[in-house]
mmCIF file of C-alpha atoms in Angstrom:
data_model
loop_
_atom_site.group_PDB
_atom_site.id
_atom_site.type_symbol
_atom_site.label_atom_id
_atom_site.label_comp_id
_atom_site.label_asym_id
_atom_site.label_seq_id
_atom_site.Cartn_x
_atom_site.Cartn_y
_atom_site.Cartn_z
ATOM 1 C CA MET A 1 -0.241 13.542 27.842
ATOM 2 C CA ASN A 2 2.413 15.387 29.818
ATOM 3 C CA PHE A 3 2.706 19.139 30.409
ATOM 4 C CA CYS A 4 5.541 19.618 27.887
ATOM 5 C CA ARG A 5 3.490 17.966 25.166
ATOM 6 C CA LEU A 6 0.486 20.178 25.945
ATOM 7 C CA ARG A 7 2.618 23.307 25.896
ATOM 8 C CA PHE A 8 4.116 22.309 22.535
ATOM 9 C CA LEU A 9 0.667 21.829 20.999
ATOM 10 C CA ALA A 10 -0.472 25.156 22.414
ATOM 11 C CA VAL A 11 2.433 26.893 20.709
ATOM 12 C CA LEU A 12 1.504 25.256 17.417
ATOM 13 C CA LEU A 13 -2.058 26.512 17.728
ATOM 14 C CA VAL A 14 -1.009 30.034 18.636
ATOM 15 C CA PHE A 15 1.259 30.337 15.610
ATOM 16 C CA GLY A 16 -1.169 28.641 13.247
ATOM 17 C CA VAL A 17 1.098 25.748 12.347
ATOM 18 C CA HIS A 18 -0.572 22.943 10.445
ATOM 19 C CA VAL A 19 0.334 19.783 12.354
ATOM 20 C CA GLY A 20 -0.203 17.520 9.367
ATOM 21 C CA GLY A 21 2.523 19.281 7.362
ATOM 22 C CA ALA A 22 3.397 22.686 6.015
ATOM 23 C CA ASP A 23 0.886 24.440 3.787
ATOM 24 C CA ASN A 24 2.408 24.307 0.321
ATOM 25 C CA GLY A 25 -0.042 26.747 -1.239
ATOM 26 C CA ASP A 26 2.438 29.634 -1.187
ATOM 27 C CA VAL A 27 5.628 28.115 -2.566
ATOM 28 C CA ALA A 28 8.213 29.865 -4.712
ATOM 29 C CA PHE A 29 8.078 29.624 -8.494
ATOM 30 C CA ASP A 30 11.279 27.628 -8.916
ATOM 31 C CA THR A 31 10.118 24.902 -6.534
ATOM 32 C CA SER A 32 8.084 23.281 -9.305
ATOM 33 C CA TYR A 33 8.405 25.477 -12.397
ATOM 34 C CA LYS A 34 10.965 26.785 -14.877
ATOM 35 C CA ILE A 35 10.890 29.418 -17.614
ATOM 36 C CA ILE A 36 10.471 27.777 -21.034
ATOM 37 C CA TRP A 37 10.647 30.718 -23.431
ATOM 38 C CA GLY A 38 10.682 34.511 -23.498
ATOM 39 C CA ASN A 39 13.005 34.835 -20.505
ATOM 40 C CA ASP A 40 13.230 38.604 -20.839
ATOM 41 C CA HIS A 41 9.423 38.817 -20.779
ATOM 42 C CA VAL A 42 9.135 37.051 -17.401
ATOM 43 C CA SER A 43 9.365 38.796 -14.019
ATOM 44 C CA LEU A 44 9.373 37.026 -10.653
ATOM 45 C CA LEU A 45 8.086 39.070 -7.712
ATOM 46 C CA ASP A 46 7.479 38.638 -3.980
ATOM 47 C CA GLN A 47 10.387 36.225 -3.500
ATOM 48 C CA GLY A 48 9.178 34.105 -6.400
ATOM 49 C CA ARG A 49 5.575 33.842 -5.246
ATOM 50 C CA GLU A 50 4.273 35.710 -8.274
ATOM 51 C CA ALA A 51 5.236 35.481 -11.932
ATOM 52 C CA GLN A 52 4.379 38.087 -14.541
ATOM 53 C CA LEU A 53 4.394 37.227 -18.244
ATOM 54 C CA SER A 54 4.355 39.984 -20.852
ATOM 55 C CA LEU A 55 3.555 40.075 -24.551
ATOM 56 C CA ASP A 56 4.786 42.760 -26.929
ATOM 57 C CA ILE A 57 5.447 42.895 -30.660
ATOM 58 C CA ASN A 58 8.754 41.070 -30.165
ATOM 59 C CA SER A 59 7.759 38.114 -27.989
ATOM 60 C CA GLY A 60 5.461 36.513 -25.508
ATOM 61 C CA ALA A 61 6.557 34.152 -22.741
ATOM 62 C CA GLY A 62 5.855 30.838 -21.090
ATOM 63 C CA PHE A 63 6.801 28.634 -18.171
ATOM 64 C CA GLY A 64 6.248 24.984 -17.372
ATOM 65 C CA SER A 65 6.556 22.390 -14.660
ATOM 66 C CA LYS A 66 9.877 20.684 -14.046
ATOM 67 C CA LEU A 67 8.154 17.301 -13.827
ATOM 68 C CA GLN A 68 5.591 15.349 -15.813
ATOM 69 C CA TYR A 69 2.477 14.094 -14.039
ATOM 70 C CA GLU A 70 0.054 11.227 -14.602
ATOM 71 C CA SER A 71 -2.822 12.456 -12.439
ATOM 72 C CA GLY A 72 -3.553 15.365 -10.153
ATOM 73 C CA PHE A 73 -5.591 18.426 -9.227
ATOM 74 C CA PHE A 74 -3.717 21.308 -10.830
ATOM 75 C CA ASN A 75 -4.347 24.949 -10.035
ATOM 76 C CA MET A 76 -3.193 28.446 -10.887
ATOM 77 C CA ARG A 77 -4.274 31.863 -9.639
ATOM 78 C CA ILE A 78 -4.428 34.232 -12.595
ATOM 79 C CA LYS A 79 -5.031 37.926 -13.175
ATOM 80 C CA LEU A 80 -5.246 38.715 -16.870
ATOM 81 C CA ALA A 81 -4.032 41.756 -18.772
ATOM 82 C CA ASN A 82 -6.677 44.468 -18.943
ATOM 83 C CA LYS A 83 -8.132 46.978 -21.412
ATOM 84 C CA ASN A 84 -7.725 46.302 -25.139
ATOM 85 C CA THR A 85 -6.463 42.714 -25.315
ATOM 86 C CA ALA A 86 -7.994 41.659 -28.637
ATOM 87 C CA GLY A 87 -5.873 38.904 -30.169
ATOM 88 C CA VAL A 88 -3.998 38.184 -26.935
ATOM 89 C CA VAL A 89 -4.223 34.598 -25.653
ATOM 90 C CA THR A 90 -3.277 33.599 -22.114
ATOM 91 C CA ALA A 91 -3.174 29.863 -21.444
ATOM 92 C CA PHE A 92 -2.971 27.497 -18.474
ATOM 93 C CA TYR A 93 -2.875 23.894 -19.613
ATOM 94 C CA LEU A 94 -1.519 20.367 -19.297
ATOM 95 C CA ALA A 95 0.210 18.790 -22.291
ATOM 96 C CA SER A 96 2.131 15.634 -23.107
ATOM 97 C CA SER A 97 5.233 15.655 -25.294
ATOM 98 C CA GLY A 98 5.718 14.046 -28.679
ATOM 99 C CA ASN A 99 3.154 13.151 -31.321
ATOM 100 C CA SER A 100 -0.482 12.178 -30.701
ATOM 101 C CA GLN A 101 -0.634 14.640 -27.851
ATOM 102 C CA ASP A 102 -2.870 14.598 -24.787
ATOM 103 C CA GLU A 103 -3.787 18.096 -23.631
ATOM 104 C CA LEU A 104 -6.203 19.874 -21.265
ATOM 105 C CA ASP A 105 -6.596 23.596 -21.950
ATOM 106 C CA PHE A 106 -7.741 26.769 -20.281
ATOM 107 C CA GLU A 107 -7.362 29.518 -22.914
ATOM 108 C CA PHE A 108 -8.364 33.110 -22.215
ATOM 109 C CA LEU A 109 -9.200 34.893 -25.455
ATOM 110 C CA GLY A 110 -8.646 38.629 -25.232
ATOM 111 C CA ASN A 111 -11.145 41.135 -26.562
ATOM 112 C CA LYS A 112 -11.650 44.766 -27.426
ATOM 113 C CA GLU A 113 -11.931 47.106 -24.454
ATOM 114 C CA GLY A 114 -15.416 46.947 -22.977
ATOM 115 C CA LYS A 115 -16.119 43.471 -24.366
ATOM 116 C CA PRO A 116 -15.783 40.310 -22.259
ATOM 117 C CA ILE A 117 -12.746 38.054 -22.280
ATOM 118 C CA ILE A 118 -13.822 34.567 -23.354
ATOM 119 C CA LEU A 119 -12.647 31.439 -21.546
ATOM 120 C CA GLN A 120 -12.161 28.514 -23.915
ATOM 121 C CA THR A 121 -11.496 24.954 -22.767
ATOM 122 C CA ASN A 122 -10.425 22.020 -24.899
ATOM 123 C CA VAL A 123 -9.584 18.345 -24.398
ATOM 124 C CA PHE A 124 -7.124 16.431 -26.582
ATOM 125 C CA ALA A 125 -6.683 12.668 -26.351
ATOM 126 C CA ASN A 126 -4.117 10.866 -28.507
ATOM 127 C CA GLY A 127 -3.910 13.896 -30.798
ATOM 128 C CA LYS A 128 -7.675 14.324 -31.210
ATOM 129 C CA GLY A 129 -9.030 17.675 -30.034
ATOM 130 C CA ASP A 130 -11.697 19.880 -31.623
ATOM 131 C CA ARG A 131 -13.717 19.767 -28.403
ATOM 132 C CA GLU A 132 -13.900 23.497 -27.731
ATOM 133 C CA GLN A 133 -16.305 24.971 -25.225
ATOM 134 C CA ARG A 134 -16.475 28.703 -24.500
ATOM 135 C CA VAL A 135 -17.776 30.454 -21.400
ATOM 136 C CA LEU A 136 -18.457 34.134 -20.740
ATOM 137 C CA LEU A 137 -17.276 34.519 -17.162
ATOM 138 C CA TRP A 138 -19.520 36.132 -14.545
ATOM 139 C CA PHE A 139 -16.711 38.476 -13.490
ATOM 140 C CA ASP A 140 -13.906 40.494 -15.072
ATOM 141 C CA PRO A 141 -10.842 38.175 -14.991
ATOM 142 C CA SER A 142 -8.518 41.150 -15.454
ATOM 143 C CA ALA A 143 -9.744 42.989 -12.331
ATOM 144 C CA ASP A 144 -8.376 40.554 -9.741
ATOM 145 C CA PHE A 145 -6.881 37.112 -9.206
ATOM 146 C CA HIS A 146 -9.153 34.098 -9.656
ATOM 147 C CA THR A 147 -8.412 30.398 -9.207
ATOM 148 C CA TYR A 148 -8.544 27.977 -12.128
ATOM 149 C CA LYS A 149 -8.206 24.233 -11.557
ATOM 150 C CA ILE A 150 -8.004 21.056 -13.611
ATOM 151 C CA LEU A 151 -8.881 17.716 -12.015
ATOM 152 C CA TRP A 152 -7.466 14.714 -13.850
ATOM 153 C CA ASN A 153 -7.828 11.163 -12.630
ATOM 154 C CA HIS A 154 -8.638 7.850 -14.303
ATOM 155 C CA ARG A 155 -12.394 8.486 -14.093
ATOM 156 C CA LEU A 156 -12.936 12.191 -14.579
ATOM 157 C CA ILE A 157 -11.514 15.412 -15.963
ATOM 158 C CA ALA A 158 -13.115 18.586 -14.636
ATOM 159 C CA PHE A 159 -12.348 22.277 -15.106
ATOM 160 C CA TYR A 160 -13.126 24.657 -12.226
ATOM 161 C CA VAL A 161 -13.299 28.434 -11.872
ATOM 162 C CA ASP A 162 -13.178 29.613 -8.251
ATOM 163 C CA GLY A 163 -14.343 26.148 -7.191
ATOM 164 C CA ILE A 164 -17.278 26.049 -9.630
ATOM 165 C CA PRO A 165 -17.171 23.268 -12.251
ATOM 166 C CA ILE A 166 -17.520 24.680 -15.760
ATOM 167 C CA ARG A 167 -16.673 21.581 -17.760
ATOM 168 C CA VAL A 168 -16.656 17.813 -17.326
ATOM 169 C CA PHE A 169 -15.049 15.133 -19.498
ATOM 170 C CA LYS A 170 -15.694 11.618 -18.231
ATOM 171 C CA ASN A 171 -13.761 8.481 -19.072
ATOM 172 C CA ASN A 172 -15.919 7.017 -21.835
ATOM 173 C CA THR A 173 -13.434 4.577 -23.328
ATOM 174 C CA LYS A 174 -16.116 1.863 -23.075
ATOM 175 C CA ILE A 175 -18.023 3.608 -25.871
ATOM 176 C CA GLY A 176 -14.914 4.251 -27.963
ATOM 177 C CA VAL A 177 -13.986 7.759 -26.788
ATOM 178 C CA LYS A 178 -10.265 8.210 -26.181
ATOM 179 C CA TYR A 179 -9.256 9.528 -22.755
ATOM 180 C CA PRO A 180 -6.021 11.350 -21.805
ATOM 181 C CA THR A 181 -3.601 8.924 -20.136
ATOM 182 C CA LYS A 182 -0.142 10.191 -21.138
ATOM 183 C CA ALA A 183 2.157 11.929 -18.690
ATOM 184 C CA MET A 184 1.710 15.690 -18.988
ATOM 185 C CA GLU A 185 3.531 18.829 -17.932
ATOM 186 C CA VAL A 186 1.819 21.952 -16.591
ATOM 187 C CA HIS A 187 2.235 24.980 -18.861
ATOM 188 C CA VAL A 188 1.416 28.688 -18.712
ATOM 189 C CA SER A 189 1.912 31.161 -21.556
ATOM 190 C CA ILE A 190 0.877 34.445 -23.139
ATOM 191 C CA PHE A 191 1.126 34.728 -26.920
ATOM 192 C CA ASN A 192 -0.106 36.335 -30.130
ATOM 193 C CA GLY A 193 -3.253 34.537 -31.229
ATOM 194 C CA ASP A 194 -4.738 37.242 -33.399
ATOM 195 C CA ASP A 195 -5.082 34.927 -36.395
ATOM 196 C CA TRP A 196 -7.969 33.159 -34.613
ATOM 197 C CA ALA A 197 -8.701 34.312 -31.056
ATOM 198 C CA THR A 198 -10.920 37.400 -31.476
ATOM 199 C CA ASP A 199 -13.784 37.679 -33.963
ATOM 200 C CA GLY A 200 -12.478 34.610 -35.751
ATOM 201 C CA GLY A 201 -9.162 36.329 -36.414
ATOM 202 C CA GLN A 202 -10.702 39.487 -37.873
ATOM 203 C CA THR A 203 -9.599 41.698 -34.969
ATOM 204 C CA LYS A 204 -5.827 42.021 -34.656
ATOM 205 C CA ILE A 205 -3.648 43.034 -31.717
ATOM 206 C CA ASN A 206 -3.253 46.776 -31.229
ATOM 207 C CA TRP A 207 0.427 46.872 -30.336
ATOM 208 C CA THR A 208 0.181 50.466 -29.110
ATOM 209 C CA SER A 209 -1.583 48.950 -26.066
ATOM 210 C CA SER A 210 1.354 46.638 -25.309
ATOM 211 C CA PRO A 211 2.974 45.294 -23.265
ATOM 212 C CA PHE A 212 0.148 43.016 -22.163
ATOM 213 C CA THR A 213 0.960 41.592 -18.741
ATOM 214 C CA ALA A 214 -0.702 38.649 -16.998
ATOM 215 C CA ARG A 215 0.056 37.716 -13.388
ATOM 216 C CA PHE A 216 0.237 34.226 -11.871
ATOM 217 C CA GLN A 217 0.338 32.872 -8.321
ATOM 218 C CA GLY A 218 -0.052 29.514 -6.568
ATOM 219 C CA PHE A 219 2.883 27.391 -7.661
ATOM 220 C CA ASN A 220 2.208 24.312 -5.559
ATOM 221 C CA VAL A 221 1.491 21.223 -7.671
ATOM 222 C CA ASP A 222 -0.869 18.526 -6.408
ATOM 223 C CA GLY A 223 0.115 15.834 -8.874
ATOM 224 C CA CYS A 224 1.574 12.336 -9.134
ATOM 225 C CA PRO A 225 4.950 12.600 -10.920
ATOM 226 C CA LEU A 226 5.889 10.242 -13.711
ATOM 227 C CA SER A 227 8.007 7.444 -12.276
ATOM 228 C CA GLN A 228 11.174 6.045 -13.835
ATOM 229 C CA VAL A 229 9.722 2.533 -13.664
ATOM 230 C CA SER A 230 7.667 1.080 -16.517
ATOM 231 C CA SER A 231 4.900 3.334 -17.804
ATOM 232 C CA THR A 232 2.201 0.820 -16.839
ATOM 233 C CA ASN A 233 3.411 0.532 -13.246
ATOM 234 C CA SER A 234 3.803 4.298 -13.005
ATOM 235 C CA ARG A 235 0.278 4.897 -14.294
ATOM 236 C CA ASN A 236 -1.212 2.333 -11.930
ATOM 237 C CA ASN A 237 0.562 4.017 -9.029
ATOM 238 C CA CYS A 238 -0.735 7.440 -10.090
ATOM 239 C CA TYR A 239 -4.289 6.088 -10.165
ATOM 240 C CA ALA A 240 -4.043 4.795 -6.580
ATOM 241 C CA SER A 241 -6.411 6.098 -3.906
ATOM 242 C CA LYS A 242 -3.463 7.155 -1.725
ATOM 243 C CA TYR A 243 -3.628 10.352 -3.788
ATOM 244 C CA TRP A 244 -6.629 12.311 -2.559
ATOM 245 C CA TRP A 245 -7.789 13.386 -6.032
ATOM 246 C CA ASN A 246 -8.219 9.718 -6.988
ATOM 247 C CA LYS A 247 -10.650 8.920 -4.187
ATOM 248 C CA ARG A 248 -14.213 7.986 -5.082
ATOM 249 C CA LYS A 249 -15.602 11.444 -4.226
ATOM 250 C CA TYR A 250 -13.599 12.812 -7.189
ATOM 251 C CA TRP A 251 -14.980 10.305 -9.680
ATOM 252 C CA ASN A 252 -17.994 12.495 -10.262
ATOM 253 C CA LEU A 253 -19.524 15.805 -9.254
ATOM 254 C CA ASP A 254 -21.650 15.881 -6.133
ATOM 255 C CA ARG A 255 -25.240 17.139 -6.226
ATOM 256 C CA ASN A 256 -24.374 20.743 -5.421
ATOM 257 C CA GLN A 257 -21.621 20.771 -8.036
ATOM 258 C CA ILE A 258 -24.012 19.386 -10.633
ATOM 259 C CA LYS A 259 -26.373 22.295 -9.958
ATOM 260 C CA GLU A 260 -23.501 24.781 -10.278
ATOM 261 C CA TYR A 261 -22.328 23.097 -13.464
ATOM 262 C CA GLN A 262 -25.777 23.160 -15.037
ATOM 263 C CA ASN A 263 -26.168 26.815 -14.063
ATOM 264 C CA VAL A 264 -22.927 27.680 -15.879
ATOM 265 C CA ARG A 265 -24.035 25.776 -18.964
ATOM 266 C CA GLU A 266 -27.438 27.467 -19.000
ATOM 267 C CA LYS A 267 -26.349 31.046 -18.276
ATOM 268 C CA TYR A 268 -22.746 31.487 -19.374
ATOM 269 C CA MET A 269 -21.895 29.010 -22.123
ATOM 270 C CA ASN A 270 -21.114 30.846 -25.350
ATOM 271 C CA TYR A 271 -20.164 27.903 -27.568
ATOM 272 C CA ASP A 272 -20.244 24.112 -27.280
ATOM 273 C CA TYR A 273 -18.861 21.754 -29.900
ATOM 274 C CA CYS A 274 -21.533 19.273 -28.862
ATOM 275 C CA THR A 275 -24.287 21.482 -30.285
ATOM 276 C CA ASP A 276 -22.418 22.653 -33.404
ATOM 277 C CA LYS A 277 -24.279 20.727 -36.096
ATOM 278 C CA ALA A 278 -22.253 22.331 -38.879
ATOM 279 C CA ARG A 279 -19.109 20.691 -37.499
ATOM 280 C CA TYR A 280 -20.724 17.590 -36.047
ATOM 281 C CA PRO A 281 -23.965 16.567 -37.812
ATOM 282 C CA VAL A 282 -23.882 13.525 -35.543
ATOM 283 C CA THR A 283 -23.384 14.536 -31.911
ATOM 284 C CA PRO A 284 -20.083 13.162 -30.544
ATOM 285 C CA PRO A 285 -20.769 10.115 -28.353
ATOM 286 C CA GLU A 286 -19.314 11.586 -25.142
ATOM 287 C CA CYS A 287 -21.547 14.653 -25.105
ATOM 288 C CA ALA A 288 -24.646 13.256 -23.402
ATOM 289 C CA SER A 289 -22.621 11.683 -20.602
ATOM 290 C CA ASN A 290 -20.615 14.849 -19.961
ATOM 291 C CA GLN A 291 -23.643 17.129 -19.870
ATOM 292 C CA TYR A 292 -26.070 15.066 -17.818
ATOM 293 C CA ILE A 293 -24.201 13.416 -14.978
ATOM 294 C CA THR A 294 -26.025 11.041 -12.687
ATOM 295 C CA ILE A 295 -24.775 9.978 -9.268
#
């Protein structure tokens, strides 16, 4: 290696340049996203590196990805509205278009001041949902930004909070459980959910506390875009191991993640459709597999 080459590498190290490619974790909003509704309730700050969505009595707001994806590891940094947010729902989710929808949801259910915001997750496959799980977070999600991620590959769906898995949904098509396979867009929104979100819809939004403003960062998208070729070829490509989230290590949780996951279930889970005998006298077939992972 000659002197010029050494000097070039030294400069890269001094300035913290990532040789393998630029870090895309701090990209501008319009690189991958567009405003879908409530334009006048959306503010872009810090040269597009932060988006703020507001809800008042007139409207909420939402944005979505410019592309559809067929696999990926999707993330968003979120700081929720604070104080009295009863009836306010903030959502980060993946959703397909058309009928018989596939969907993967993070939904933050606001609450009265002094009571915890509830994080609800749900999984829809071919239009079938009703798989709600609710977690009482171990921190105040309105006090600071936290990172929420959704892993979706052909083997596993997992929801993460600050790197900790809080929910798993395995591919159990072999036992007749449908699994999300349709191309999905990434969506973020804040809206009026006071007909169901808080105390079963008994507690309504106090509009004197509005506007309710949630903040979002981290607009890079680690996903495989839907191709213009046939859907089968596109899906097979998006399941390929050339995408890091499809590699074998992401087919299941590792041992440490399993411990973290079980800890969340034991200490913080507030509701699980799998144990709701009033709704499901017979436990849904996927539940045992998703709760007790073996590796």
